[in-house]
Coordinates of C-alpha atoms in Angstrom, one line a residue:
X1 CA 94.3 123.9 139.8
X2 CA 92.7 123.4 143.3
X3 CA 94.4 121.9 146.3
X4 CA 92.3 118.8 145.8
X5 CA 93.4 118.5 142.2
X6 CA 97.1 119.0 143.3
X7 CA 96.7 116.2 145.8
X8 CA 95.2 114.0 143.1
X9 CA 98.0 114.8 140.6
X10 CA 100.7 113.8 143.2
X11 CA 98.8 110.6 144.0
X12 CA 98.4 109.7 140.3
X13 CA 102.1 110.5 139.7
X14 CA 103.1 108.1 142.6
X15 CA 101.0 105.3 141.2
X16 CA 102.1 105.9 137.6
X17 CA 105.8 105.8 138.7
X18 CA 105.3 102.4 140.3
X19 CA 103.5 101.1 137.3
X20 CA 106.0 102.4 134.8
X21 CA 108.8 100.4 136.5
X22 CA 107.8 98.0 133.7
X23 CA 109.3 100.4 131.3
X24 CA 112.5 100.7 133.4
X25 CA 112.6 96.9 133.0
X26 CA 112.2 97.2 129.2
X27 CA 115.0 99.8 128.9
X28 CA 117.5 97.8 131.0
X29 CA 116.6 94.5 129.2
X30 CA 117.3 96.1 125.8
X31 CA 120.8 97.3 126.7
X32 CA 122.5 95.0 129.3
X33 CA 123.7 92.6 126.6
X34 CA 125.0 95.3 124.3
X35 CA 128.5 95.5 125.7
X36 CA 128.7 92.3 127.8
X37 CA 128.3 90.2 124.6
X38 CA 132.0 90.4 124.0
X39 CA 132.8 89.0 127.4
X40 CA 130.0 86.4 127.1
X41 CA 131.4 85.3 123.8
X42 CA 134.7 84.5 125.5
X43 CA 133.1 82.8 128.5
X44 CA 130.6 80.7 126.5
X45 CA 133.3 79.9 123.9
X46 CA 131.8 81.0 120.7
X47 CA 134.1 84.0 120.2
X48 CA 135.9 82.4 117.3
X49 CA 133.0 80.5 115.9
X50 CA 132.2 81.0 112.2
X51 CA 128.6 81.4 113.2
X52 CA 129.3 84.1 115.8
X53 CA 127.2 86.8 114.1
X54 CA 124.3 84.4 113.8
X55 CA 124.6 83.3 117.5
X56 CA 124.7 86.9 118.7
X57 CA 121.8 87.8 116.4
X58 CA 119.7 85.0 117.9
X59 CA 120.6 86.0 121.5
X60 CA 119.5 89.5 120.7
X61 CA 116.4 88.4 118.8
X62 CA 115.3 86.0 121.5
X63 CA 114.1 88.9 123.7
X64 CA 111.8 90.6 121.1
X65 CA 110.5 87.1 120.0
X66 CA 109.4 86.5 123.6
X67 CA 108.0 90.0 123.7
X68 CA 106.0 89.4 120.5
X69 CA 104.4 86.3 121.9
X70 CA 103.5 88.1 125.2
X71 CA 102.0 91.0 123.3
X72 CA 99.7 88.6 121.4
X73 CA 98.4 86.9 124.6
X74 CA 98.5 89.8 127.0
X75 CA 94.8 90.7 126.7
X76 CA 93.8 87.1 127.4
X77 CA 96.0 87.0 130.5
X78 CA 94.6 90.3 131.8
X79 CA 91.0 89.1 131.2
X80 CA 91.7 86.1 133.5
X81 CA 93.9 87.7 136.2
X82 CA 93.1 91.5 136.0
X83 CA 96.0 94.0 135.6
X84 CA 97.1 94.1 139.2
X85 CA 97.4 90.3 139.6
X86 CA 99.1 90.0 136.2
X87 CA 101.8 92.5 137.2
X88 CA 102.3 90.8 140.6
X89 CA 102.7 87.3 139.1
X90 CA 105.1 88.3 136.4
X91 CA 107.2 90.6 138.7
X92 CA 107.8 87.5 140.8
X93 CA 108.8 85.6 137.7
X94 CA 111.1 88.4 136.7
X95 CA 112.9 88.2 140.0
X96 CA 113.4 84.5 139.5
X97 CA 114.8 85.0 136.0
X98 CA 117.4 87.4 137.4
X99 CA 118.6 84.6 139.7
X100 CA 118.7 82.1 136.8
X101 CA 121.4 84.2 135.1
X102 CA 124.0 82.8 137.6
X103 CA 123.9 79.6 135.5
X104 CA 126.7 79.8 132.9
X105 CA 125.2 78.2 129.8
X106 CA 124.3 79.4 126.3
X107 CA 121.0 77.6 126.4
X108 CA 120.1 79.0 129.8
X109 CA 121.1 82.5 128.6
X110 CA 118.8 82.2 125.5
X111 CA 116.0 80.8 127.7
X112 CA 116.3 83.7 130.2
X113 CA 116.4 86.2 127.4
X114 CA 113.3 84.8 125.9
X115 CA 111.4 84.8 129.2
X116 CA 112.6 88.4 129.9
X117 CA 111.3 89.2 126.4
X118 CA 107.9 87.8 127.5
X119 CA 107.9 90.1 130.5
X120 CA 109.0 93.0 128.3
X121 CA 106.2 92.4 125.9
X122 CA 103.6 92.2 128.7
X123 CA 104.9 95.5 130.0
X124 CA 104.9 97.2 126.6
X125 CA 101.3 96.0 125.9
X126 CA 99.8 96.5 129.4
X127 CA 101.4 99.4 131.2
X128 CA 100.1 102.2 129.0
X129 CA 96.6 100.5 128.9
X130 CA 96.6 100.3 132.7
X131 CA 97.5 104.0 133.0
X132 CA 94.9 104.9 130.4
X133 CA 92.2 103.3 132.5
X134 CA 92.5 105.6 135.5
X135 CA 94.3 108.8 134.4
X136 CA 92.0 111.7 133.5
X137 CA 91.8 112.3 129.7
X138 CA 93.4 115.7 129.8
X139 CA 96.5 114.3 131.6
X140 CA 96.9 111.1 129.5
X141 CA 99.7 112.6 127.4
X142 CA 102.0 113.6 130.2
X143 CA 101.4 110.4 132.3
X144 CA 101.7 108.0 129.4
X145 CA 104.9 109.8 128.4
X146 CA 106.5 108.9 131.7
X147 CA 106.7 105.3 130.4
X148 CA 109.1 105.9 127.6
X149 CA 111.0 108.3 130.0
X150 CA 111.5 105.5 132.5
X151 CA 112.6 103.3 129.6
X152 CA 115.4 105.8 128.8
X153 CA 116.4 105.7 132.5
X154 CA 116.6 101.9 132.2
X155 CA 118.7 102.3 129.0
X156 CA 121.1 104.7 130.8
X157 CA 121.3 102.4 133.9
X158 CA 122.1 99.5 131.6
X159 CA 125.0 101.3 130.0
X160 CA 126.3 102.8 133.3
X161 CA 126.2 99.5 135.1
X162 CA 128.2 97.9 132.3
X163 CA 130.8 100.6 132.4
X164 CA 131.2 100.1 136.1
X165 CA 131.3 96.3 136.1
X166 CA 132.9 95.5 132.7
X167 CA 135.3 98.4 132.4
X168 CA 136.8 97.2 129.1
X169 CA 136.1 94.5 126.5
X170 CA 137.1 90.9 127.3
X171 CA 139.6 91.0 124.4
X172 CA 141.7 93.5 126.4
X173 CA 142.1 91.2 129.4
X174 CA 144.7 88.6 130.1
X175 CA 142.5 85.5 130.1
X176 CA 144.7 83.5 132.4
X177 CA 145.1 86.2 135.0
X178 CA 141.8 88.0 134.9
X179 CA 139.3 85.2 134.3
X180 CA 136.5 85.6 136.9
X181 CA 137.3 89.2 137.4
X182 CA 136.0 92.4 135.5
X183 CA 134.8 91.6 132.0
X184 CA 134.0 88.0 132.7
X185 CA 131.9 86.7 135.6
X186 CA 130.7 90.2 136.5
X187 CA 128.3 89.9 133.5
X188 CA 126.1 87.8 135.8
X189 CA 125.8 90.7 138.2
X190 CA 124.8 93.0 135.4
X191 CA 122.1 90.5 134.3
X192 CA 120.8 90.1 137.8
X193 CA 120.1 93.8 138.0
X194 CA 117.0 93.1 135.8
X195 CA 115.3 92.0 138.9
X196 CA 115.4 95.4 140.6
X197 CA 112.4 97.0 138.7
X198 CA 110.4 93.9 139.4
X199 CA 111.1 94.2 143.1
X200 CA 110.1 97.9 143.2
X201 CA 106.9 97.4 141.3
X202 CA 105.9 94.3 143.3
X203 CA 106.2 96.5 146.5
X204 CA 104.0 99.2 144.9
X205 CA 101.4 96.7 143.8
X206 CA 101.2 95.1 147.2
X207 CA 101.3 98.3 149.3
X208 CA 99.9 101.1 147.2
X209 CA 98.0 99.9 144.1
X210 CA 95.6 97.6 146.0
X211 CA 92.2 98.4 144.6
X212 CA 90.6 97.4 141.3
X213 CA 90.2 100.0 138.5
X214 CA 86.8 101.5 137.8
X215 CA 86.4 99.4 134.7
X216 CA 87.2 96.2 136.6
X217 CA 84.4 97.2 139.1
X218 CA 82.0 97.6 136.1
X219 CA 83.2 94.3 134.7
X220 CA 82.3 92.6 138.0
X221 CA 78.9 94.3 138.0
X222 CA 79.8 96.9 140.7
X223 CA 78.7 100.1 139.1
X224 CA 78.2 101.9 142.4
X225 CA 81.8 101.2 143.5
X226 CA 83.0 102.3 140.0
X227 CA 81.2 105.6 140.4
X228 CA 82.8 106.1 143.9
X229 CA 86.2 105.5 142.4
X230 CA 85.5 107.9 139.5
X231 CA 84.5 110.5 142.0
X232 CA 87.6 110.1 144.0
X233 CA 89.9 110.0 140.9
X234 CA 88.3 112.9 139.1
X235 CA 87.5 115.6 141.8
X236 CA 86.8 118.2 139.1
X237 CA 83.9 116.1 137.8
X238 CA 81.0 117.7 139.7
X239 CA 77.8 116.7 137.9
X240 CA 76.0 113.4 137.7
X241 CA 75.9 113.7 133.9
X242 CA 79.7 113.9 133.6
X243 CA 80.0 110.8 135.8
X244 CA 77.5 108.9 133.8
X245 CA 79.4 109.9 130.6
X246 CA 82.6 108.5 132.0
X247 CA 80.8 105.4 133.1
X248 CA 79.4 105.0 129.6
X249 CA 83.0 105.5 128.1
X250 CA 84.3 102.7 130.4
X251 CA 81.5 100.4 129.2
X252 CA 82.3 101.3 125.6
X253 CA 86.0 100.4 126.2
X254 CA 84.9 97.1 127.7
X255 CA 82.9 96.3 124.5
X256 CA 86.0 97.1 122.5
X257 CA 88.1 94.7 124.5
X258 CA 85.7 91.8 123.6
X259 CA 86.2 92.4 119.9
X260 CA 87.6 89.6 117.7
X261 CA 90.5 90.0 115.3
X262 CA 88.0 90.1 112.5
X263 CA 86.3 93.1 114.2
X264 CA 89.6 95.0 114.3
X265 CA 89.6 95.1 110.5
X266 CA 85.9 96.1 110.1
X267 CA 85.2 99.4 108.4
X268 CA 85.2 101.2 111.7
X269 CA 88.8 100.3 112.6
X270 CA 90.4 99.2 109.3
X271 CA 92.2 102.5 108.5
X272 CA 93.6 103.0 112.0
X273 CA 94.7 99.4 112.3
X274 CA 96.5 99.4 108.9
X275 CA 98.2 102.7 109.7
X276 CA 99.3 101.6 113.2
X277 CA 100.6 98.3 111.9
X278 CA 102.7 100.0 109.3
X279 CA 103.9 102.5 112.0
X280 CA 104.8 99.5 114.3
X281 CA 107.1 98.0 111.6
X282 CA 108.7 101.2 110.5
X283 CA 109.2 102.4 114.0
X284 CA 111.6 99.5 114.6
X285 CA 113.4 99.7 111.3
X286 CA 114.1 103.4 112.0
X287 CA 117.0 101.7 113.9
X288 CA 116.9 102.6 117.6
X289 CA 117.1 99.0 118.9
X290 CA 119.9 98.2 116.5
X291 CA 121.8 101.0 118.3
X292 CA 120.7 99.6 121.7
X293 CA 121.5 96.0 120.9
X294 CA 124.8 96.6 119.1
X295 CA 125.9 99.8 120.8
X296 CA 129.5 98.6 121.4
X297 CA 130.0 97.4 117.9
X298 CA 128.4 100.5 116.2
X299 CA 130.2 103.1 118.3
X300 CA 133.4 101.0 118.2
X301 CA 133.3 101.2 114.4
X302 CA 132.8 104.9 114.6
X303 CA 135.7 105.5 117.0
X304 CA 138.2 102.8 116.0
X305 CA 137.3 100.8 119.1
X306 CA 138.2 103.4 121.6
X307 CA 136.8 101.8 124.8
X308 CA 136.6 105.1 126.7
X309 CA 134.6 106.8 123.9
X310 CA 132.4 103.7 123.6
X311 CA 131.4 103.8 127.3
X312 CA 131.2 107.6 127.4
X313 CA 129.0 107.8 124.2
X314 CA 126.6 105.1 125.5
X315 CA 126.1 106.8 128.9
X316 CA 125.8 110.2 127.2
X317 CA 123.2 108.8 124.8
X318 CA 121.2 107.5 127.8
X319 CA 121.4 110.7 129.7
X320 CA 120.2 112.8 126.7
X321 CA 117.5 110.3 126.1
X322 CA 116.1 110.8 129.6
X323 CA 116.1 114.6 129.1
X324 CA 114.5 114.3 125.7
X325 CA 111.8 111.9 127.0
X326 CA 110.9 114.3 129.9
X327 CA 110.6 117.1 127.4
X328 CA 108.7 114.9 125.0
X329 CA 106.0 114.0 127.6
X330 CA 105.4 117.8 128.1
X331 CA 105.4 118.5 124.4
X332 CA 103.0 115.6 123.6
X333 CA 100.6 117.0 126.1
X334 CA 100.8 120.6 125.0
X335 CA 101.7 120.7 121.3
X336 CA 100.1 117.4 120.3
X337 CA 101.2 114.1 118.8
X338 CA 101.5 114.9 115.0
X339 CA 103.7 117.9 115.2
X340 CA 106.1 116.2 117.6
X341 CA 106.3 113.2 115.2
X342 CA 107.0 115.4 112.1
X343 CA 109.7 117.5 113.7
X344 CA 111.4 114.7 115.7
X345 CA 111.4 112.2 112.8
X346 CA 112.8 114.9 110.4
X347 CA 115.9 115.3 112.7
X348 CA 116.2 111.5 112.8
X349 CA 116.3 111.5 109.0
X350 CA 118.9 114.2 108.8
X351 CA 121.2 112.8 111.5
X352 CA 121.1 109.2 110.0
X353 CA 121.9 110.6 106.6
X354 CA 125.0 112.4 107.9
X355 CA 126.1 109.3 109.8
X356 CA 125.8 107.2 106.7
X357 CA 127.8 109.6 104.6
X358 CA 130.6 110.0 107.3
X359 CA 131.0 106.3 107.8
X360 CA 131.3 105.9 104.0
X361 CA 134.1 108.5 103.9
X362 CA 135.8 106.7 106.8
X363 CA 135.5 103.3 105.3
X364 CA 137.2 104.5 102.1
X365 CA 140.4 104.7 104.1
X366 CA 141.3 108.1 102.9
X367 CA 140.0 110.1 105.8
X368 CA 140.6 108.7 109.3
X369 CA 140.9 112.1 111.1
X370 CA 139.6 112.2 114.6
X371 CA 137.0 114.9 113.8
X372 CA 135.1 112.4 111.7
X373 CA 134.7 110.2 114.8
X374 CA 133.5 113.3 116.8
X375 CA 131.0 114.2 114.0
X376 CA 129.7 110.6 114.0
X377 CA 129.1 110.6 117.7
X378 CA 127.5 114.1 117.6
X379 CA 125.0 113.0 114.9
X380 CA 124.4 109.7 116.8
X381 CA 123.5 111.7 119.9
X382 CA 121.2 114.0 117.8
X383 CA 119.5 110.8 116.4
X384 CA 119.0 109.4 119.9
X385 CA 117.6 112.7 121.2
X386 CA 115.2 113.0 118.2
X387 CA 114.0 109.4 118.5
X388 CA 113.4 109.8 122.2
X389 CA 111.4 113.0 121.6
X390 CA 109.2 111.5 118.9
X391 CA 109.1 108.0 117.4
X392 CA 109.8 106.3 120.8
X393 CA 107.1 107.8 123.1
X394 CA 104.5 109.0 120.6
X395 CA 104.1 105.5 119.2
X396 CA 102.8 104.1 122.5
X397 CA 100.7 107.2 123.2
X398 CA 99.2 107.0 119.7
X399 CA 98.3 103.3 120.1
X400 CA 96.6 103.8 123.4
X401 CA 94.4 106.6 122.0
X402 CA 93.6 105.1 118.6
X403 CA 93.1 101.4 119.1
X404 CA 91.1 99.1 121.3
X405 CA 92.9 96.7 123.6
X406 CA 93.2 93.8 121.2
X407 CA 94.3 96.2 118.5
X408 CA 97.1 97.4 120.7
X409 CA 98.2 93.9 121.5
X410 CA 98.3 93.0 117.8
X411 CA 100.3 96.0 116.8
X412 CA 102.6 95.5 119.7
X413 CA 103.1 91.9 118.5
X414 CA 104.0 93.2 115.1
X415 CA 106.3 95.8 116.5
X416 CA 108.3 93.3 118.6
X417 CA 108.5 90.8 115.6
X418 CA 110.0 93.6 113.6
X419 CA 112.5 94.2 116.4
X420 CA 113.4 90.5 116.4
X421 CA 114.0 90.6 112.6
X422 CA 116.1 93.7 113.0
X423 CA 118.2 92.2 115.8
X424 CA 118.8 89.1 113.7
X425 CA 119.7 90.6 110.4
X426 CA 121.7 93.7 111.5
X427 CA 125.0 91.9 112.3
X428 CA 124.6 89.8 109.1
X429 CA 124.2 92.9 106.9
X430 CA 127.1 94.6 108.6
X431 CA 129.3 91.5 108.0
X432 CA 128.1 90.9 104.4
X433 CA 127.7 94.5 103.3
X434 CA 128.6 97.4 105.6
X435 CA 127.6 99.4 108.6
X436 CA 126.7 102.4 106.4
X437 CA 124.3 100.3 104.4
X438 CA 122.3 99.7 107.6
X439 CA 122.2 103.4 108.4
X440 CA 121.1 104.1 104.9
X441 CA 118.2 101.7 105.4
X442 CA 117.3 103.5 108.7
X443 CA 117.4 106.9 106.9
X444 CA 115.1 105.6 104.1
X445 CA 112.6 104.3 106.7
X446 CA 112.5 107.7 108.4
X447 CA 111.8 109.3 105.0
X448 CA 108.8 107.0 104.6
X449 CA 107.6 107.8 108.1
X450 CA 107.8 111.5 107.4
X451 CA 105.6 111.1 104.4
X452 CA 103.2 109.0 106.3
X453 CA 103.0 111.4 109.2
X454 CA 102.4 114.4 106.9
X455 CA 99.7 112.8 104.8
X456 CA 97.9 110.2 106.9
X457 CA 98.2 111.0 110.6
X458 CA 95.5 112.8 112.6
X459 CA 96.0 114.9 115.7
X460 CA 94.6 112.9 118.6
X461 CA 95.3 115.2 121.5
X462 CA 92.3 115.5 123.9
X463 CA 90.0 113.3 121.8
X464 CA 88.1 110.2 122.8
X465 CA 88.5 107.0 120.8
X466 CA 85.1 107.4 119.2
X467 CA 86.0 111.0 118.1
X468 CA 89.4 109.7 116.7
X469 CA 87.7 106.9 114.7
X470 CA 85.2 109.4 113.3
X471 CA 88.2 111.3 112.0
X472 CA 89.5 108.2 110.3
X473 CA 86.1 107.9 108.5
X474 CA 86.5 111.4 107.1
X475 CA 87.9 112.1 103.7
X476 CA 90.7 114.3 104.9
X477 CA 94.2 112.9 105.1
X478 CA 94.8 114.7 108.4
X479 CA 93.1 117.0 110.7
X480 CA 94.6 120.2 112.3
X481 CA 92.7 121.0 115.5
X482 CA 93.3 124.7 114.7
X483 CA 91.0 124.4 111.7

């Protein structure tokens, strides 16, 4: 790699890190309510309500519902404002939402969670698309993989901040003496931390990411400016023919963005759309966001409500997720997408199966030894690592490579709706049936995913969207690039 290429790589990395603050926002938004919900239930006086599980389910579901709506309209917003202005506007809104959390009201809480969900959906639909528009094709895997990595940082930050400011569940405090202290009003501070990623990215957008993307220059009829930006962004591109090919690819992507929903299910995209839609549903029902949303309750059930173990396990899960996501971004770029999915999802299946069996043994009341608790936590960590290596990051990379913009928005919408359904029904299933029943469902979903990856997924590493769609038109179930 030349000195010029090294400079470009560092410049791109700086820009991508600012952009992927949106994924830090997603990670934090998914977790900050997980442990604070016990304190909030006390403060907002629904702790002893017969509808407590329904209320908590709805509070958790409000975020993915907002995200689903945002995913559906994200392409329309970008077409009107462009990417940069969209991020600037909604980062300002995100900062305002953080301040609204100081109002102590259940309706305000649900409203803020829904609005945060809208910002979460915009980030999940647009950040990777934005990166894909200006990062060279041979580096897409590693740069796009930074998004899920930053999401894991957000998850870890959420659990760590809760441990610092909450300390222990509200049920362990003396309400008369400790009201307004740790475990009660400090939940507002935890919620306000959601404004930090918005502040960081707003600074980056205003000071560093000030120019339009090459495709936005083409959209405005400025092909010459687009070519200059391509030349400065791709210094290894030396011939006019290669520049023209990139320009042609940009124009092809713009045509794809103007497609209707009906076009997405034409013969050209039908197979990839159906496959990605199924992937979008099953990726959520593999269970990771149930673990994020209800971490306190799940780990509490595994450890007999040992507060120290709950906090330690949450932060540990976050830290290993960060390491796994960094490693995943490298493996996605080197080994490919399909092999990472097959291996990572297999470990998800194995760990979920063991968790289901161990919880069943514990719930029988005959075996309450401490080593069962340790085994549960170990397999939960293995599951989190495996998911962070595979299903989490590869899903978003795969969407950006396989589908046009509106297709990504539609699948993201379905993905977040599935997350909302999971958030709503998880506590009800636990209450009516059992925790192990939920983990059994997650394991069964991972088994279905493994079958789907083996028989129907193509390797997309290093391929253009046209080349990928040509693979979907072939009769093979999958393609090994080594063939």
